[in-house]
Coordinates of C-alpha atoms and ligand atoms in Angstrom, one line a residue:
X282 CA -42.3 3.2 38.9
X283 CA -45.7 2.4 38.2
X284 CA -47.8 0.4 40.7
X285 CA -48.5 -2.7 37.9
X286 CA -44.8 -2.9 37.5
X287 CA -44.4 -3.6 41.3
X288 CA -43.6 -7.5 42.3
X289 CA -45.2 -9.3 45.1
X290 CA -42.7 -10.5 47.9
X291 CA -41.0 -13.8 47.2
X292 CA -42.7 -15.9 50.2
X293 CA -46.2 -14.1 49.2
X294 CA -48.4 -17.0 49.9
X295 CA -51.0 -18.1 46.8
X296 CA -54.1 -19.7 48.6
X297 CA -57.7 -21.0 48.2
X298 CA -60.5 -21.1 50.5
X299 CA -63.5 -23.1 51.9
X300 CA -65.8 -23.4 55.3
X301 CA -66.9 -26.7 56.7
X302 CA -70.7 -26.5 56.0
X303 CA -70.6 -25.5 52.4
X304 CA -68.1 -28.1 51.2
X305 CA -68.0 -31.2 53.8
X306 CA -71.5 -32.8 53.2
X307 CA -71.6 -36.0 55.5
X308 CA -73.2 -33.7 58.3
X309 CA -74.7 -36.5 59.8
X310 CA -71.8 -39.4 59.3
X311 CA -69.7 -40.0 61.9
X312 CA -71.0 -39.3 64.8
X313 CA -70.8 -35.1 64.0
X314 CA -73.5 -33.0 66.2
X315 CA -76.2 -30.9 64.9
X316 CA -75.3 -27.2 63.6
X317 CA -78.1 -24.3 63.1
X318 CA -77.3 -24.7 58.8
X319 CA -78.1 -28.5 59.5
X320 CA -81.6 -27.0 61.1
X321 CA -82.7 -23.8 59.7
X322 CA -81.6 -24.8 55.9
X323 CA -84.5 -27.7 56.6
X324 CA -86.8 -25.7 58.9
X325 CA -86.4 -21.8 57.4
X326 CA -85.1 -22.5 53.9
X327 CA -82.7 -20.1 54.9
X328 CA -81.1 -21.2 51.4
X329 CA -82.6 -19.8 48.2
X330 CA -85.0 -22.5 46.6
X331 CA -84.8 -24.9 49.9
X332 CA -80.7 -26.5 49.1
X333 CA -78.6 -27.6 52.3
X334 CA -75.6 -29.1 52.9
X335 CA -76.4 -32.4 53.6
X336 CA -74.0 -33.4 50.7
X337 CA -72.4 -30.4 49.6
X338 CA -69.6 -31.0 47.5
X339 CA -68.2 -34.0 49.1
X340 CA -65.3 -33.2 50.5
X341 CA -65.4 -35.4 53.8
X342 CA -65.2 -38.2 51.7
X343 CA -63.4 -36.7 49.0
X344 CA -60.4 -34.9 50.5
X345 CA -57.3 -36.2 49.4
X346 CA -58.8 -36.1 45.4
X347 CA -59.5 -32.5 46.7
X348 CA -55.8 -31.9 48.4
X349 CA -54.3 -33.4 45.0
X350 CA -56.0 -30.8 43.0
X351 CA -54.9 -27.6 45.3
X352 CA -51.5 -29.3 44.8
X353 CA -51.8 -29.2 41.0
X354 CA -52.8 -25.7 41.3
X355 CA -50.0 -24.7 43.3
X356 CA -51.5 -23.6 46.2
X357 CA -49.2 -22.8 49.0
X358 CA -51.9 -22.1 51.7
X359 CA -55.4 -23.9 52.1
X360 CA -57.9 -21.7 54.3
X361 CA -61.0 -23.8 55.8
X362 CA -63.0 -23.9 58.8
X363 CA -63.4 -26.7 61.5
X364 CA -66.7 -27.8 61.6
X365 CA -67.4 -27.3 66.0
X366 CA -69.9 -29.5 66.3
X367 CA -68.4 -32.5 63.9
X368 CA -65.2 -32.3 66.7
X369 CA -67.4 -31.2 70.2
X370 CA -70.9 -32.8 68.9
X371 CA -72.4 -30.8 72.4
X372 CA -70.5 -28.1 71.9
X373 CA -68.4 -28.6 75.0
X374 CA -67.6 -31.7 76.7
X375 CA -66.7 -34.9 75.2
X376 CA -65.0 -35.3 71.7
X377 CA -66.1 -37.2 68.7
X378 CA -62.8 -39.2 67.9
X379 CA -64.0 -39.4 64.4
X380 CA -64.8 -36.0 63.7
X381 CA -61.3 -34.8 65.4
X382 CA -59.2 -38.0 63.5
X383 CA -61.1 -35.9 59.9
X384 CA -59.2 -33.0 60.7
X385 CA -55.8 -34.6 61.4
X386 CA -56.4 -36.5 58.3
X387 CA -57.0 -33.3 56.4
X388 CA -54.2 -31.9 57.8
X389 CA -51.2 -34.7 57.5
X390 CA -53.0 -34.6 53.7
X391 CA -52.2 -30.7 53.3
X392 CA -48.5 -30.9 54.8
X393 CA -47.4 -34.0 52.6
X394 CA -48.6 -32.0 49.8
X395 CA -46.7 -28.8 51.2
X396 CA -50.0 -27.0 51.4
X397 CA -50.1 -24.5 54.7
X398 CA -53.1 -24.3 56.5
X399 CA -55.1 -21.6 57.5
X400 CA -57.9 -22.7 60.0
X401 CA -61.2 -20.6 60.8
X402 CA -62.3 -21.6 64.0
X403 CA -65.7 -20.8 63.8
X404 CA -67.2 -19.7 59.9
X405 CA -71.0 -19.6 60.9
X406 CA -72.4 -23.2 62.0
X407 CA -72.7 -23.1 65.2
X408 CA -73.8 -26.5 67.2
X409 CA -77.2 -26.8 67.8
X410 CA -76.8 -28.1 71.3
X411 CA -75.4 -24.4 72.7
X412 CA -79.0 -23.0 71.0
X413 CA -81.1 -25.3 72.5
X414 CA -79.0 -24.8 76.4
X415 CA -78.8 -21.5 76.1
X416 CA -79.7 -19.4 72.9
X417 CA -76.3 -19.4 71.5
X418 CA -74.7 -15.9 71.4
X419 CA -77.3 -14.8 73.6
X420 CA -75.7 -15.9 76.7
X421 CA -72.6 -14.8 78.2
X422 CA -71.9 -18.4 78.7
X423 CA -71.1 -19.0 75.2
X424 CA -67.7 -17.0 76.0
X425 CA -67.0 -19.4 78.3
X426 CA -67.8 -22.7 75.7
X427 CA -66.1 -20.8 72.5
X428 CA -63.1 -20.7 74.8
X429 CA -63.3 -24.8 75.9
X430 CA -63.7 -25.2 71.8
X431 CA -60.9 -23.6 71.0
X432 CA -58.4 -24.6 73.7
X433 CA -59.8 -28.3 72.6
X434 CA -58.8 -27.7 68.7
X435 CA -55.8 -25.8 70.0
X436 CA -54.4 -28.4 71.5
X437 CA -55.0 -31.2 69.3
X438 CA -53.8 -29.1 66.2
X439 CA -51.1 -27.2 67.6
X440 CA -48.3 -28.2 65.3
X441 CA -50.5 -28.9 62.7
X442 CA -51.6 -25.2 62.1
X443 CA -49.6 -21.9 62.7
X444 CA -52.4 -19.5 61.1
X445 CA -55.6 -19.3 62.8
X446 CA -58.5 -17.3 62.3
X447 CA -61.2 -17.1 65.4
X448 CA -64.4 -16.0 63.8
X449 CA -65.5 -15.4 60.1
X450 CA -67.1 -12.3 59.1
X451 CA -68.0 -10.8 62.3
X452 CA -69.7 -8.3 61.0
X453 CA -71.7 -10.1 59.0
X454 CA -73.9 -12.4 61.6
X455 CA -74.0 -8.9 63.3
X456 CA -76.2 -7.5 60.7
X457 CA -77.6 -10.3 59.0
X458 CA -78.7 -11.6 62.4
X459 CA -81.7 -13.3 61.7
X460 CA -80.3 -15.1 58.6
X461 CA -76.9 -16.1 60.2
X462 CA -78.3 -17.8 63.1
X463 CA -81.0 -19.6 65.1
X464 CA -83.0 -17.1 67.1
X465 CA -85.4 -17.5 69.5
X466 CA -88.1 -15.1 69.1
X467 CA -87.5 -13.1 71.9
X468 CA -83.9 -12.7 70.8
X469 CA -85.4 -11.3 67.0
X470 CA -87.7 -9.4 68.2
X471 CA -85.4 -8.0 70.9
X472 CA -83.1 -4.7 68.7
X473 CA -80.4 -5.0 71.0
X474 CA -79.6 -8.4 70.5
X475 CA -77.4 -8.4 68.1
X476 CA -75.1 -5.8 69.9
X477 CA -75.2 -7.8 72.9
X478 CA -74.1 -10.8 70.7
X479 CA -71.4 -9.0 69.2
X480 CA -69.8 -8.2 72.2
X481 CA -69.9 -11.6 73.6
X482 CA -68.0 -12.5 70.2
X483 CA -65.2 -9.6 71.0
X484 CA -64.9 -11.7 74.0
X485 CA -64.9 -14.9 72.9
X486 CA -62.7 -14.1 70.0
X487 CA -60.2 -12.4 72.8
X488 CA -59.8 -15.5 74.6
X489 CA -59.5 -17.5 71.7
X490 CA -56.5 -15.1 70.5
X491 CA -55.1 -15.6 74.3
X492 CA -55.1 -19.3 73.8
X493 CA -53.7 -19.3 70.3
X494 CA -50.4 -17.6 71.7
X495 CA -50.6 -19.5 75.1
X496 CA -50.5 -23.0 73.1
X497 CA -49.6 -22.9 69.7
X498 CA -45.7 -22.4 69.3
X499 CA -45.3 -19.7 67.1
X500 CA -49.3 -19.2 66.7
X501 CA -50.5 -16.2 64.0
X502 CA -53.6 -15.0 65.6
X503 CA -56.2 -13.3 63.3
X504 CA -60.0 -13.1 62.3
X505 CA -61.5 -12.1 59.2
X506 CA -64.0 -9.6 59.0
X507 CA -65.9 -8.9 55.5
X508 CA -64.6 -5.4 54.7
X509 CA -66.4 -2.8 51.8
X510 CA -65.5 0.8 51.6
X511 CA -68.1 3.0 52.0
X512 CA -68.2 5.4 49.2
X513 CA -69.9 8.8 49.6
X514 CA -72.9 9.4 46.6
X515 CA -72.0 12.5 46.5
X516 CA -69.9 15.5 47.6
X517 CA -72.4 17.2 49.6
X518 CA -70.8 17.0 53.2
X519 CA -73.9 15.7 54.4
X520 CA -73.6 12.3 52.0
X521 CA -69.6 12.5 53.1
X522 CA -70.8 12.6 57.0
X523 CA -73.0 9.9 56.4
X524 CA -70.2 7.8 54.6
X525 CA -67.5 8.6 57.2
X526 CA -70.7 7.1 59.8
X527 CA -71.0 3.7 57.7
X528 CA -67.7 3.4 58.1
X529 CA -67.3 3.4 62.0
X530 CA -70.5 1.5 61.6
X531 CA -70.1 -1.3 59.8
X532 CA -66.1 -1.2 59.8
X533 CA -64.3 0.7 62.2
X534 CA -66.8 -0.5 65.0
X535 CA -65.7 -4.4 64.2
X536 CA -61.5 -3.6 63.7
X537 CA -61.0 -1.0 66.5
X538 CA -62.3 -3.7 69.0
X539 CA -59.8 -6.5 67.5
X540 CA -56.9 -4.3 66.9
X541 CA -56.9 -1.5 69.4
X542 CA -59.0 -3.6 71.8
X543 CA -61.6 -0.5 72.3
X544 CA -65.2 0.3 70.6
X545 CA -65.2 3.3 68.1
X546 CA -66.9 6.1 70.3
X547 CA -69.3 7.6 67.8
X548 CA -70.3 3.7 67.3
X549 CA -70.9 3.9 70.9
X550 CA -72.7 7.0 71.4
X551 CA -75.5 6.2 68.5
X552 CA -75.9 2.9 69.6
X553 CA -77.0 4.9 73.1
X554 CA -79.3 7.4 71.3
X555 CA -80.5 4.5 69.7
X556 CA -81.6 2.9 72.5
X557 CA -79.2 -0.4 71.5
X558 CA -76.6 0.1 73.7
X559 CA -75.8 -3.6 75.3
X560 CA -74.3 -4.4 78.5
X561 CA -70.6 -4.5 79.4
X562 CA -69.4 -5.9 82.8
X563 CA -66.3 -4.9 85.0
X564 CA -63.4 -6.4 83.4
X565 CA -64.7 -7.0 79.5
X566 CA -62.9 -4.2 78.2
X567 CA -59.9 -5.3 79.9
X568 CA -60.2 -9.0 78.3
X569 CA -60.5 -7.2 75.1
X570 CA -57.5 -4.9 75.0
X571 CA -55.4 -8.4 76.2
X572 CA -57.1 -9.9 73.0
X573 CA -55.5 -7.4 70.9
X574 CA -52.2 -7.9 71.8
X575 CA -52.4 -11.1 70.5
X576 CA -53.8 -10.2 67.5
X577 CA -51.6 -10.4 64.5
X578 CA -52.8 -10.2 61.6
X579 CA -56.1 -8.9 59.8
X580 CA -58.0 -11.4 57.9
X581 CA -60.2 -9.3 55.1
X582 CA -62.9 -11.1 52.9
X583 CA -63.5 -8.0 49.8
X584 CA -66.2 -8.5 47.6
X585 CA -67.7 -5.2 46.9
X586 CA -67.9 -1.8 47.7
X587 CA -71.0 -0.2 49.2
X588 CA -72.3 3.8 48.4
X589 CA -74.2 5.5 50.7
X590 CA -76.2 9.1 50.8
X591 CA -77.5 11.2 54.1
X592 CA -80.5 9.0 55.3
X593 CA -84.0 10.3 54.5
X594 CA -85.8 11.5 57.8
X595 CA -88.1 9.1 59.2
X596 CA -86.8 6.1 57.2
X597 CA -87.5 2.6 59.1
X598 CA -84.0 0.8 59.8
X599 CA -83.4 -2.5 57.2
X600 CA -80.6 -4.7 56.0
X601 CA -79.1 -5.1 52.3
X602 CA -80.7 -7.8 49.8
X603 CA -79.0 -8.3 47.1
X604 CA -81.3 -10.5 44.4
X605 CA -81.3 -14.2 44.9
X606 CA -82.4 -15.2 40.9
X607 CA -79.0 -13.8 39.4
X608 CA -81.0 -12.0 37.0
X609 CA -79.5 -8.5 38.2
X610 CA -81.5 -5.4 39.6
X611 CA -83.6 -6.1 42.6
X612 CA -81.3 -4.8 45.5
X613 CA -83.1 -3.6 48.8
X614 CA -80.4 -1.2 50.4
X615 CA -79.3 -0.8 54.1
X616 CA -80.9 1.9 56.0
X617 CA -79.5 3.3 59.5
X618 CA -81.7 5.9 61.0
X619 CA -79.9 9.3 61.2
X620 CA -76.4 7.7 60.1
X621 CA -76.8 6.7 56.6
X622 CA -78.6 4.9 53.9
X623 CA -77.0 2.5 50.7
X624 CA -77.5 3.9 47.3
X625 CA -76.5 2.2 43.8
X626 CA -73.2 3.4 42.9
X627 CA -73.0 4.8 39.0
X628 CA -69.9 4.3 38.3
X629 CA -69.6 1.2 38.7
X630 CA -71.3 -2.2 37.4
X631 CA -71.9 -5.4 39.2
X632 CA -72.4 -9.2 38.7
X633 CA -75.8 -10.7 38.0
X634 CA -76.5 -11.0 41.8
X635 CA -76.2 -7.6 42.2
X636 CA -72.8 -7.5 44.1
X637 CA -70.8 -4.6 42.6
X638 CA -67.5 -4.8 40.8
X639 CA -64.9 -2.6 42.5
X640 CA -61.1 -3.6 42.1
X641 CA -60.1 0.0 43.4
X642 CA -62.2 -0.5 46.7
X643 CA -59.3 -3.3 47.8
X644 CA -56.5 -0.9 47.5
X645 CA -58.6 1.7 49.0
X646 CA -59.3 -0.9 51.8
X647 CA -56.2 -2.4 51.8
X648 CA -54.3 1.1 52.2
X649 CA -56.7 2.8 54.6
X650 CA -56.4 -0.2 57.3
X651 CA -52.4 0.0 56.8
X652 CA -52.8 3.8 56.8
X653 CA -54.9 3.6 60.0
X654 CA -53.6 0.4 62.2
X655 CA -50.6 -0.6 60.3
X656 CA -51.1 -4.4 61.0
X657 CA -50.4 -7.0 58.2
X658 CA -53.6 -8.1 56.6
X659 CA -54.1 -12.0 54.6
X660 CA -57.2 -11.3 52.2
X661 CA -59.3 -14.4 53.6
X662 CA -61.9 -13.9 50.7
X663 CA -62.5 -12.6 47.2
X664 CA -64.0 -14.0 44.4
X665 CA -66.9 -14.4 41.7
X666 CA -70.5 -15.8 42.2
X667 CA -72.1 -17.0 38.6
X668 CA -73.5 -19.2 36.9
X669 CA -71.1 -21.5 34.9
X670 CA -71.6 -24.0 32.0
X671 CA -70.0 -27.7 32.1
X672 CA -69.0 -27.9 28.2
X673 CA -69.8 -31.5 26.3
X674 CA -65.7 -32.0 26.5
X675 CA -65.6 -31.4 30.5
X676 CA -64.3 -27.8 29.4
X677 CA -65.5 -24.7 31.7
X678 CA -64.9 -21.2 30.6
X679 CA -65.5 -18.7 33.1
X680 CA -63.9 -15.6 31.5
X681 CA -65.8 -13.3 33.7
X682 CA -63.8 -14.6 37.0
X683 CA -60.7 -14.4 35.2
X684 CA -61.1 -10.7 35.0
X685 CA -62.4 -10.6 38.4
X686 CA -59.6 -11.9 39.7
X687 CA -56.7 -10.4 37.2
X688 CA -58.1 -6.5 38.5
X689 CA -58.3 -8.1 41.9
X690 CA -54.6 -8.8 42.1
X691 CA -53.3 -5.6 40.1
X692 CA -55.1 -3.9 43.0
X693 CA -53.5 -5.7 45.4
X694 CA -49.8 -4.8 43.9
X695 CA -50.9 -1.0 44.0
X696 CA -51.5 -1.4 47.6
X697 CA -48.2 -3.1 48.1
X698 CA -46.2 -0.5 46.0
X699 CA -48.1 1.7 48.6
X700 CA -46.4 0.0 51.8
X701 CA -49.5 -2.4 52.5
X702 CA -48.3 -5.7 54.2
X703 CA -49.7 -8.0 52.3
X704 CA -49.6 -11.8 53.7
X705 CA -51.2 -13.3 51.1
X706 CA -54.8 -13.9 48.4
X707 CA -57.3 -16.6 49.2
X708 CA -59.7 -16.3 46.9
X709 CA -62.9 -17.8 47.3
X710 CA -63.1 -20.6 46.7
X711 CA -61.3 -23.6 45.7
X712 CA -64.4 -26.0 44.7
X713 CA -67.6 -24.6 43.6
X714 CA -69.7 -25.6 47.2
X715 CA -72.7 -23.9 48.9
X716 CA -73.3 -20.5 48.5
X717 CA -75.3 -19.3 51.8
X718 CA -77.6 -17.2 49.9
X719 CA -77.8 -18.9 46.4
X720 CA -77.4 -22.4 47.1
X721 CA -75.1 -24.8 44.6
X722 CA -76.1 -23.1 41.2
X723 CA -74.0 -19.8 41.9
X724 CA -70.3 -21.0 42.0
X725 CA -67.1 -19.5 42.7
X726 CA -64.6 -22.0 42.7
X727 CA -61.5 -22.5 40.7
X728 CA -62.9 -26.6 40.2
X729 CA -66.2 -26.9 38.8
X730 CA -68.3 -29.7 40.5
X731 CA -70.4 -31.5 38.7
X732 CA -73.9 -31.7 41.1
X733 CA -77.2 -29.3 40.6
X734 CA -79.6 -28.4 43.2
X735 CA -81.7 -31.0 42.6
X736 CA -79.6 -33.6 41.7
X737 CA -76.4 -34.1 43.4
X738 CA -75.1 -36.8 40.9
X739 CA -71.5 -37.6 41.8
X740 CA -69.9 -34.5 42.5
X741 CA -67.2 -35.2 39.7
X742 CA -64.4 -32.8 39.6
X743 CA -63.6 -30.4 36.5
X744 CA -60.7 -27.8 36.2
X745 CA -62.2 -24.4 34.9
X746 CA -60.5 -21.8 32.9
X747 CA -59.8 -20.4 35.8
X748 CA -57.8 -23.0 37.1
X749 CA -55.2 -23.3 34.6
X750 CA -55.0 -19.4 34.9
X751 CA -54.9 -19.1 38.6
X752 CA -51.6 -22.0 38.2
X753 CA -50.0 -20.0 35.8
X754 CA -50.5 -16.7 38.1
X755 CA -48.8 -18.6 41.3
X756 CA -46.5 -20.0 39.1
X757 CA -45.0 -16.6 38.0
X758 CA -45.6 -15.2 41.6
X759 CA -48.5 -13.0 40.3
X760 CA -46.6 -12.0 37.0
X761 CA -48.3 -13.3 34.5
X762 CA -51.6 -12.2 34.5
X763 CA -52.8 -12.6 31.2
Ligands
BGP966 C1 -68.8 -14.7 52.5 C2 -68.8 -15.9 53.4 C3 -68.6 -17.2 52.7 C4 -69.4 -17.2 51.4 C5 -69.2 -16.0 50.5 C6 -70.1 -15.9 49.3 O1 -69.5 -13.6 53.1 O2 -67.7 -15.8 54.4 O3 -69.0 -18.2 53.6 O4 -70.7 -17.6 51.6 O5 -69.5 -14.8 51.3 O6 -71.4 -15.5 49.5 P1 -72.7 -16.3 49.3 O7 -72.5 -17.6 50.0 O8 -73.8 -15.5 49.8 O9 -72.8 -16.6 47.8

């Protein structure tokens, strides 16, 4: 039988997603704490063209409109984030009622409206008061304070929430360091740092996974890491070696530590030649293999594939940049000294910031973590960035994420018919909010709200073309796709 004739599985779940500082707003209401986005978007203009979050989209005040459109949808899941600091405004220590009583009130919204949630613990905005103590993740105390956070939300959610992710994109504030979180400048001038941070995550994301099956009856313990294949330029073994390297790299490096509770030994070995090797202490390893046994499913967020080439000799080390004007072209590609360095793929186009287009790069991804850990995986993210037009009649016809999103899910029925386990599709993102790099003018969501950059008006609701789509698609359980 072909793959496009293959059904998903009757309780396949159908969801959306979000995170707490692009869609809340309200981030000073309520007695909520400061988070680094609430700083550095002011500070750094971390944000393209100086937007924060200060009103985002709404939603704190807005949630139950926003709960009665995911109903009308159809959605059967709802993946957010908690905001830390809006529930532990110090990061540990005392509660803010008001901040905790949001996300019960989010909650008892999303079960009378038969919506499950899916809760990310921690998606980037870290509270301010942990920097200022101690650096953040640059202190082996934060393992400690991630754990009091999520024993705290634990607790007071437990039979709210069954699914719970511990950190977003792992990988991501990893490599895009400096732009994912308030450093000191010691910390980004120091080339280690990041590794250091990374493993205090694998520990704090181990303890969090401990306390998810320790508390929450029945508890589904996962993370989602952003996942690309890495696609060799060519077939000269030297371009394959340097594509099998990105992998451990950027992939292997971040699952191997959650699921087999180890570090990918190659990973390990450059960062030594490197001189980046950070510092493990008797009984971390041990902490992170008990993390892995509770670790139940895979959270992926799939945007793109990546194509790398043999790196040139003597080439400096730098991160991606994909263009920030959506005008296309512009792209600064990632260079690893003596492991490998990004090149544009040919055979394939991409979106107008730069991001490529690659459908067959989530079944390859899809397969090769079933082939290679054989854990059940929830994609946690997926979904188009543009720039959409509100039509005189409150239409909005976004074709282009239609198509994204149609090739999306025929890849994802290829990797089923190929014995992927296959939890369920959260695309990103329900509501057009905050995009990290692009601010409010690059949208994604299924509901178009009505706000510019400049001007955030009253955040009025629309259904896109996508919408009524994206219905008829849960509606048939991924049948109709036309
Ligand atoms: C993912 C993040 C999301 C979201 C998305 C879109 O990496 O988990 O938080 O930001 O990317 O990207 P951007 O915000 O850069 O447009």
């Amino acid at each position: 039988m072909p793959t496009e004739n293959y059904k998903f599985p009757a309780d396949f779940v159908w969801g959306a997603t979000t995170s707490s500082y692009q869609i809340e707003g309200a981030v000073s209401e309520d007695g909520k704490g400061e988070d680094i986005w609430d700083v550095f978007t002011k500070e750094d203009h971390r944000i393209f063209e100086h937007h924060t979050g200060e009103t985002a989209c709404d939603h704190y005040h807005r949630f139950k409109e926003d709960v009665k459109l995911m109903k009308e949808i159809g959605l059967h899941a709802y993946r957010f984030s908690i905001n830390w600091a809006r529930v532990l405004p110090d990061g540990v220590g005392e509660p803010n009622p008001e901040g905790v009583e949001f996300y019960h009130n989010l909650l008892h919204e999303l079960h009378a409206h038969n919506i499950e949630p899916v809760v990310t613990m921690w998606h980037y905005d870290l509270p301010m008061a942990l920097v200022n103590k101690y650096g953040g993740w640059g202190s082996r105390q934060i393992v400690d304070d991630f754990e009091y956070y999520a024993r705290f939300i634990l607790n007071e959610y437990k039979d709210e929430v069954k699914y719970w992710l511990t950190i977003n994109e792992q990988s991501i504030v990893v490599n895009y360091i400096d732009r994912k979180n308030k450093l000191t400048n010691e910390q980004k001038f120091d080339p280690k740092f990041r590794y250091q941070a990374n493993h205090y995550m694998n520990l704090a994301h181990a303890r969090a996974a401990i306390a998810v099956h320790e508390i929450v009856p029945g508890g589904q313990c996962g993370a989602a890491l952003d996942m690309a294949p890495y696609y060799p330029h060519t077939c000269d073994p030297k371009d394959i070696l340097a594509a099998k390297n990105a992998s451990n790299f950027k992939n292997y490096f971040y699952m191997d530590a959650y699921i087999r509770g180890e570090y990918t030994e190659s990973v390990l070995a450059y960062l030594k030649r490197q001189g980046l090797m950070f510092d493990i202490q008797p009984g971390d390893m041990e902490l992170i293999k008990k993390g892995s046994e509770c670790f139940d499913f895979l959270g992926i967020n799939y945007y793109q594939s990546a194509c790398v080439k043999a790196p040139t000799p003597g080439a400096a080390r730098r991160s991606k940049q994909n263009n920030k004007i959506g005008k296309g072209g512009h792209v600064v590609y990632e260079v690893q000294p003596d492991l490998f360095e990004g090149c544009k793929n040919e055979f394939i186009g991409d979106t107008d910031f730069s991001m490529p287009i690659d459908p067959v790069g989530l079944e390859y991804v899809l397969e090769d973590i079933n082939d290679r850990y054989h854990i059940p995986v929830m994609i946690c993210e997926n979904g188009f960035g543009a720039y959409d037009k509100l039509e005189k009649d409150g239409s909005i016809h976004d074709p282009y994420r239609i198509e994204y999103i149609r090739e999306h899910i025929k890849a994802m029925k290829a990797a089923i018919a190929n014995g992927v386990k296959l939890l369920g599709y959260n695309p990103w993102s329900t509501f057009d909010l905050l995009s990290t790099s692009n601010g409010i003018a690059k949208r994604y969501g299924f509901v178009y709200v009505d706000r510019t950059d400049d001007d955030v008006k009253e955040c009025k609701r629309y259904r896109k073309d996508s919408f009524y789509w994206y219905k008829n698609v849960i509606a048939t359980n991924g049948k109709n796709l036309e």
